[in-house]
Amino acid sequence: MATDYSITRTAVLDAPAAAVFAQLEDFHAWEDWSPWENVDPGMERRYSGPERGVGAHYEWSGNAKAGAGSMEIVDASAGRQVVIDLRFSKPIKGINPTTFTLVPRGPDSTEVTWHMTGRRGPLLRIMSRLIKMDKVLGDQFEQGLASLGRAARSGQS
């Protein structure tokens, strides 16, 4: 089994690129659409750095399902792309560069691709034989993209 992995999902959202980008570049907004925000109602969240965009930083710590980790926006091209340095510290340590790419498909429609890469350590390689990461995480990406579209539509002025 390969040590490197990649998960990608793409969806066309019924929202303009600017509205989608606004949801992605503000970690506070992720509570409205991220598929992992509701796995632990008591999850602790800490925000630092700028409110949005490059340098915005988010840390979380929760139950066994939520785990713990941090995200920092390392690149944000308005309406086009957000690149995140995603780091997990629990339950399994990992560094997972994550990119959201936006392609406008008309004034009120945006194609969004969510791409994450990582390396499988020994424990993750064993788990991957039992749990198909592309299926499990891919399904969560798909749920997140659908929720992102709803959040972007409701966040429009």
PDB file of C-alpha atoms in Angstrom:
ATOM      1  CA  MET A   1       0.000   0.000   0.000  1.00  0.00           C
ATOM      2  CA  ALA A   2       1.353   3.406  -0.969  1.00  0.00           C
ATOM      3  CA  THR A   3       2.477   5.697   1.814  1.00  0.00           C
ATOM      4  CA  ASP A   4       1.151   8.821   0.093  1.00  0.00           C
ATOM      5  CA  TYR A   5      -2.545   9.373  -0.473  1.00  0.00           C
ATOM      6  CA  SER A   6      -4.764  11.953  -2.089  1.00  0.00           C
ATOM      7  CA  ILE A   7      -8.478  12.606  -1.716  1.00  0.00           C
ATOM      8  CA  THR A   8     -10.325  14.866  -4.145  1.00  0.00           C
ATOM      9  CA  ARG A   9     -13.968  15.730  -4.608  1.00  0.00           C
ATOM     10  CA  THR A  10     -15.538  18.307  -6.908  1.00  0.00           C
ATOM     11  CA  ALA A  11     -19.025  19.793  -6.895  1.00  0.00           C
ATOM     12  CA  VAL A  12     -20.783  22.626  -8.660  1.00  0.00           C
ATOM     13  CA  LEU A  13     -22.343  24.891  -6.029  1.00  0.00           C
ATOM     14  CA  ASP A  14     -25.255  27.239  -6.641  1.00  0.00           C
ATOM     15  CA  ALA A  15     -23.392  30.243  -5.250  1.00  0.00           C
ATOM     16  CA  PRO A  16     -21.039  32.848  -6.708  1.00  0.00           C
ATOM     17  CA  ALA A  17     -17.292  32.303  -6.256  1.00  0.00           C
ATOM     18  CA  ALA A  18     -16.981  35.373  -3.998  1.00  0.00           C
ATOM     19  CA  ALA A  19     -19.569  33.973  -1.558  1.00  0.00           C
ATOM     20  CA  VAL A  20     -17.901  30.540  -1.514  1.00  0.00           C
ATOM     21  CA  PHE A  21     -14.475  32.112  -1.041  1.00  0.00           C
ATOM     22  CA  ALA A  22     -15.796  34.171   1.901  1.00  0.00           C
ATOM     23  CA  GLN A  23     -16.841  30.928   3.642  1.00  0.00           C
ATOM     24  CA  LEU A  24     -13.473  29.265   3.010  1.00  0.00           C
ATOM     25  CA  GLU A  25     -11.165  32.088   4.056  1.00  0.00           C
ATOM     26  CA  ASP A  26     -12.885  32.651   7.422  1.00  0.00           C
ATOM     27  CA  PHE A  27     -12.447  29.730   9.847  1.00  0.00           C
ATOM     28  CA  HIS A  28     -15.276  31.115  12.006  1.00  0.00           C
ATOM     29  CA  ALA A  29     -17.641  30.368   9.086  1.00  0.00           C
ATOM     30  CA  TRP A  30     -16.572  26.706   8.963  1.00  0.00           C
ATOM     31  CA  GLU A  31     -18.911  25.931  11.879  1.00  0.00           C
ATOM     32  CA  ASP A  32     -21.765  26.415   9.385  1.00  0.00           C
ATOM     33  CA  TRP A  33     -20.587  23.880   6.808  1.00  0.00           C
ATOM     34  CA  SER A  34     -17.601  21.711   7.797  1.00  0.00           C
ATOM     35  CA  PRO A  35     -18.607  18.039   8.134  1.00  0.00           C
ATOM     36  CA  TRP A  36     -16.503  17.708  11.297  1.00  0.00           C
ATOM     37  CA  GLU A  37     -17.767  20.674  13.286  1.00  0.00           C
ATOM     38  CA  ASN A  38     -20.698  18.790  14.822  1.00  0.00           C
ATOM     39  CA  VAL A  39     -19.017  15.521  15.813  1.00  0.00           C
ATOM     40  CA  ASP A  40     -18.357  16.914  19.306  1.00  0.00           C
ATOM     41  CA  PRO A  41     -20.760  19.539  20.708  1.00  0.00           C
ATOM     42  CA  GLY A  42     -18.198  20.368  23.420  1.00  0.00           C
ATOM     43  CA  MET A  43     -15.272  20.830  21.041  1.00  0.00           C
ATOM     44  CA  GLU A  44     -12.894  23.624  22.048  1.00  0.00           C
ATOM     45  CA  ARG A  45     -11.925  26.087  19.320  1.00  0.00           C
ATOM     46  CA  ARG A  46      -9.208  28.731  19.303  1.00  0.00           C
ATOM     47  CA  TYR A  47      -8.690  31.320  16.604  1.00  0.00           C
ATOM     48  CA  SER A  48      -5.598  33.467  16.150  1.00  0.00           C
ATOM     49  CA  GLY A  49      -3.953  35.646  13.543  1.00  0.00           C
ATOM     50  CA  PRO A  50      -5.994  37.677  11.101  1.00  0.00           C
ATOM     51  CA  GLU A  51      -9.777  37.256  11.072  1.00  0.00           C
ATOM     52  CA  ARG A  52      -9.598  35.801   7.554  1.00  0.00           C
ATOM     53  CA  GLY A  53      -7.189  35.040   4.739  1.00  0.00           C
ATOM     54  CA  VAL A  54      -3.473  34.298   4.858  1.00  0.00           C
ATOM     55  CA  GLY A  55      -2.240  33.791   8.399  1.00  0.00           C
ATOM     56  CA  ALA A  56      -5.673  32.986   9.866  1.00  0.00           C
ATOM     57  CA  HIS A  57      -5.195  30.120  12.307  1.00  0.00           C
ATOM     58  CA  TYR A  58      -7.671  27.699  13.887  1.00  0.00           C
ATOM     59  CA  GLU A  59      -7.067  25.024  16.522  1.00  0.00           C
ATOM     60  CA  TRP A  60      -9.521  22.473  17.810  1.00  0.00           C
ATOM     61  CA  SER A  61      -9.576  19.859  20.539  1.00  0.00           C
ATOM     62  CA  GLY A  62     -12.432  17.482  21.080  1.00  0.00           C
ATOM     63  CA  ASN A  63     -13.544  13.960  21.789  1.00  0.00           C
ATOM     64  CA  ALA A  64     -12.110  10.844  20.117  1.00  0.00           C
ATOM     65  CA  LYS A  65     -14.127  11.479  16.939  1.00  0.00           C
ATOM     66  CA  ALA A  66     -13.111  15.148  16.639  1.00  0.00           C
ATOM     67  CA  GLY A  67      -9.506  14.663  17.676  1.00  0.00           C
ATOM     68  CA  ALA A  68      -7.230  17.665  17.854  1.00  0.00           C
ATOM     69  CA  GLY A  69      -5.237  19.712  15.401  1.00  0.00           C
ATOM     70  CA  SER A  70      -4.786  23.019  13.672  1.00  0.00           C
ATOM     71  CA  MET A  71      -5.238  24.742  10.339  1.00  0.00           C
ATOM     72  CA  GLU A  72      -3.577  27.817   8.909  1.00  0.00           C
ATOM     73  CA  ILE A  73      -4.366  29.548   5.638  1.00  0.00           C
ATOM     74  CA  VAL A  74      -1.079  29.794   3.756  1.00  0.00           C
ATOM     75  CA  ASP A  75      -2.430  31.140   0.456  1.00  0.00           C
ATOM     76  CA  ALA A  76      -5.685  32.793  -0.541  1.00  0.00           C
ATOM     77  CA  SER A  77      -6.321  34.025  -4.069  1.00  0.00           C
ATOM     78  CA  ALA A  78      -9.604  35.941  -3.966  1.00  0.00           C
ATOM     79  CA  GLY A  79     -12.382  33.950  -5.562  1.00  0.00           C
ATOM     80  CA  ARG A  80      -9.975  31.317  -6.914  1.00  0.00           C
ATOM     81  CA  GLN A  81      -8.158  29.276  -4.288  1.00  0.00           C
ATOM     82  CA  VAL A  82      -7.523  28.725  -0.579  1.00  0.00           C
ATOM     83  CA  VAL A  83      -4.540  26.636   0.546  1.00  0.00           C
ATOM     84  CA  ILE A  84      -4.461  25.299   4.104  1.00  0.00           C
ATOM     85  CA  ASP A  85      -1.719  23.767   6.207  1.00  0.00           C
ATOM     86  CA  LEU A  86      -3.778  21.140   8.065  1.00  0.00           C
ATOM     87  CA  ARG A  87      -2.120  19.333  10.978  1.00  0.00           C
ATOM     88  CA  PHE A  88      -3.636  16.614  13.122  1.00  0.00           C
ATOM     89  CA  SER A  89      -2.212  15.921  16.574  1.00  0.00           C
ATOM     90  CA  LYS A  90      -4.858  13.403  17.791  1.00  0.00           C
ATOM     91  CA  PRO A  91      -5.857  10.664  17.389  1.00  0.00           C
ATOM     92  CA  ILE A  92      -3.160  10.179  14.724  1.00  0.00           C
ATOM     93  CA  LYS A  93      -0.518  12.776  13.934  1.00  0.00           C
ATOM     94  CA  GLY A  94      -0.439  13.940  10.353  1.00  0.00           C
ATOM     95  CA  ILE A  95       0.220  16.833   8.015  1.00  0.00           C
ATOM     96  CA  ASN A  96      -2.357  17.169   5.276  1.00  0.00           C
ATOM     97  CA  PRO A  97      -1.939  20.030   2.795  1.00  0.00           C
ATOM     98  CA  THR A  98      -5.430  20.956   1.650  1.00  0.00           C
ATOM     99  CA  THR A  99      -6.516  23.074  -1.292  1.00  0.00           C
ATOM    100  CA  PHE A 100      -9.904  24.427  -2.310  1.00  0.00           C
ATOM    101  CA  THR A 101      -9.961  25.529  -5.959  1.00  0.00           C
ATOM    102  CA  LEU A 102     -12.853  27.627  -7.255  1.00  0.00           C
ATOM    103  CA  VAL A 103     -13.864  28.005 -10.901  1.00  0.00           C
ATOM    104  CA  PRO A 104     -16.795  30.334 -11.639  1.00  0.00           C
ATOM    105  CA  ARG A 105     -19.426  28.659 -13.825  1.00  0.00           C
ATOM    106  CA  GLY A 106     -21.577  31.729 -14.381  1.00  0.00           C
ATOM    107  CA  PRO A 107     -22.598  34.569 -12.081  1.00  0.00           C
ATOM    108  CA  ASP A 108     -24.305  32.319  -9.513  1.00  0.00           C
ATOM    109  CA  SER A 109     -22.483  29.017  -9.837  1.00  0.00           C
ATOM    110  CA  THR A 110     -19.010  27.836  -8.793  1.00  0.00           C
ATOM    111  CA  GLU A 111     -17.173  24.578  -9.329  1.00  0.00           C
ATOM    112  CA  VAL A 112     -15.260  23.781  -6.125  1.00  0.00           C
ATOM    113  CA  THR A 113     -12.576  21.128  -5.852  1.00  0.00           C
ATOM    114  CA  TRP A 114     -11.507  20.007  -2.366  1.00  0.00           C
ATOM    115  CA  HIS A 115      -8.134  18.265  -2.469  1.00  0.00           C
ATOM    116  CA  MET A 116      -6.166  16.868   0.470  1.00  0.00           C
ATOM    117  CA  THR A 117      -2.930  14.924   0.487  1.00  0.00           C
ATOM    118  CA  GLY A 118      -1.051  13.115   3.205  1.00  0.00           C
ATOM    119  CA  ARG A 119       1.247  10.292   4.183  1.00  0.00           C
ATOM    120  CA  ARG A 120       0.207   7.033   5.768  1.00  0.00           C
ATOM    121  CA  GLY A 121       2.320   6.133   8.757  1.00  0.00           C
ATOM    122  CA  PRO A 122       2.401   2.518   9.941  1.00  0.00           C
ATOM    123  CA  LEU A 123      -0.824   2.780  11.976  1.00  0.00           C
ATOM    124  CA  LEU A 124      -2.712   4.544   9.192  1.00  0.00           C
ATOM    125  CA  ARG A 125      -1.517   1.947   6.655  1.00  0.00           C
ATOM    126  CA  ILE A 126      -2.972  -0.814   8.842  1.00  0.00           C
ATOM    127  CA  MET A 127      -6.232   1.084   9.327  1.00  0.00           C
ATOM    128  CA  SER A 128      -6.452   1.770   5.580  1.00  0.00           C
ATOM    129  CA  ARG A 129      -6.709  -1.959   4.905  1.00  0.00           C
ATOM    130  CA  LEU A 130      -9.918  -2.024   6.944  1.00  0.00           C
ATOM    131  CA  ILE A 131     -11.282   1.438   6.221  1.00  0.00           C
ATOM    132  CA  LYS A 132     -11.211   2.833   2.691  1.00  0.00           C
ATOM    133  CA  MET A 133     -10.050   6.407   3.312  1.00  0.00           C
ATOM    134  CA  ASP A 134     -11.104   7.644  -0.109  1.00  0.00           C
ATOM    135  CA  LYS A 135     -14.638   6.419   0.504  1.00  0.00           C
ATOM    136  CA  VAL A 136     -14.989   7.635   4.104  1.00  0.00           C
ATOM    137  CA  LEU A 137     -13.237  10.995   3.682  1.00  0.00           C
ATOM    138  CA  GLY A 138     -14.596  11.424   0.174  1.00  0.00           C
ATOM    139  CA  ASP A 139     -18.151  11.054   1.478  1.00  0.00           C
ATOM    140  CA  GLN A 140     -17.382  13.658   4.156  1.00  0.00           C
ATOM    141  CA  PHE A 141     -15.915  16.002   1.526  1.00  0.00           C
ATOM    142  CA  GLU A 142     -19.092  15.598  -0.534  1.00  0.00           C
ATOM    143  CA  GLN A 143     -21.271  16.401   2.497  1.00  0.00           C
ATOM    144  CA  GLY A 144     -19.058  19.384   3.277  1.00  0.00           C
ATOM    145  CA  LEU A 145     -19.244  20.714  -0.267  1.00  0.00           C
ATOM    146  CA  ALA A 146     -23.051  20.501  -0.243  1.00  0.00           C
ATOM    147  CA  SER A 147     -23.149  22.329   3.113  1.00  0.00           C
ATOM    148  CA  LEU A 148     -20.620  24.876   1.831  1.00  0.00           C
ATOM    149  CA  GLY A 149     -22.956  25.688  -1.058  1.00  0.00           C
ATOM    150  CA  ARG A 150     -25.883  26.197   1.317  1.00  0.00           C
ATOM    151  CA  ALA A 151     -23.796  28.356   3.670  1.00  0.00           C
ATOM    152  CA  ALA A 152     -22.486  30.473   0.788  1.00  0.00           C
ATOM    153  CA  ARG A 153     -26.010  31.036  -0.533  1.00  0.00           C
ATOM    154  CA  SER A 154     -27.370  32.007   2.876  1.00  0.00           C
ATOM    155  CA  GLY A 155     -24.358  34.277   3.548  1.00  0.00           C
ATOM    156  CA  GLN A 156     -24.941  36.372   0.424  1.00  0.00           C
ATOM    157  CA  SER A 157     -26.229  39.889   0.791  1.00  0.00           C
TER     158      SER A 157
END
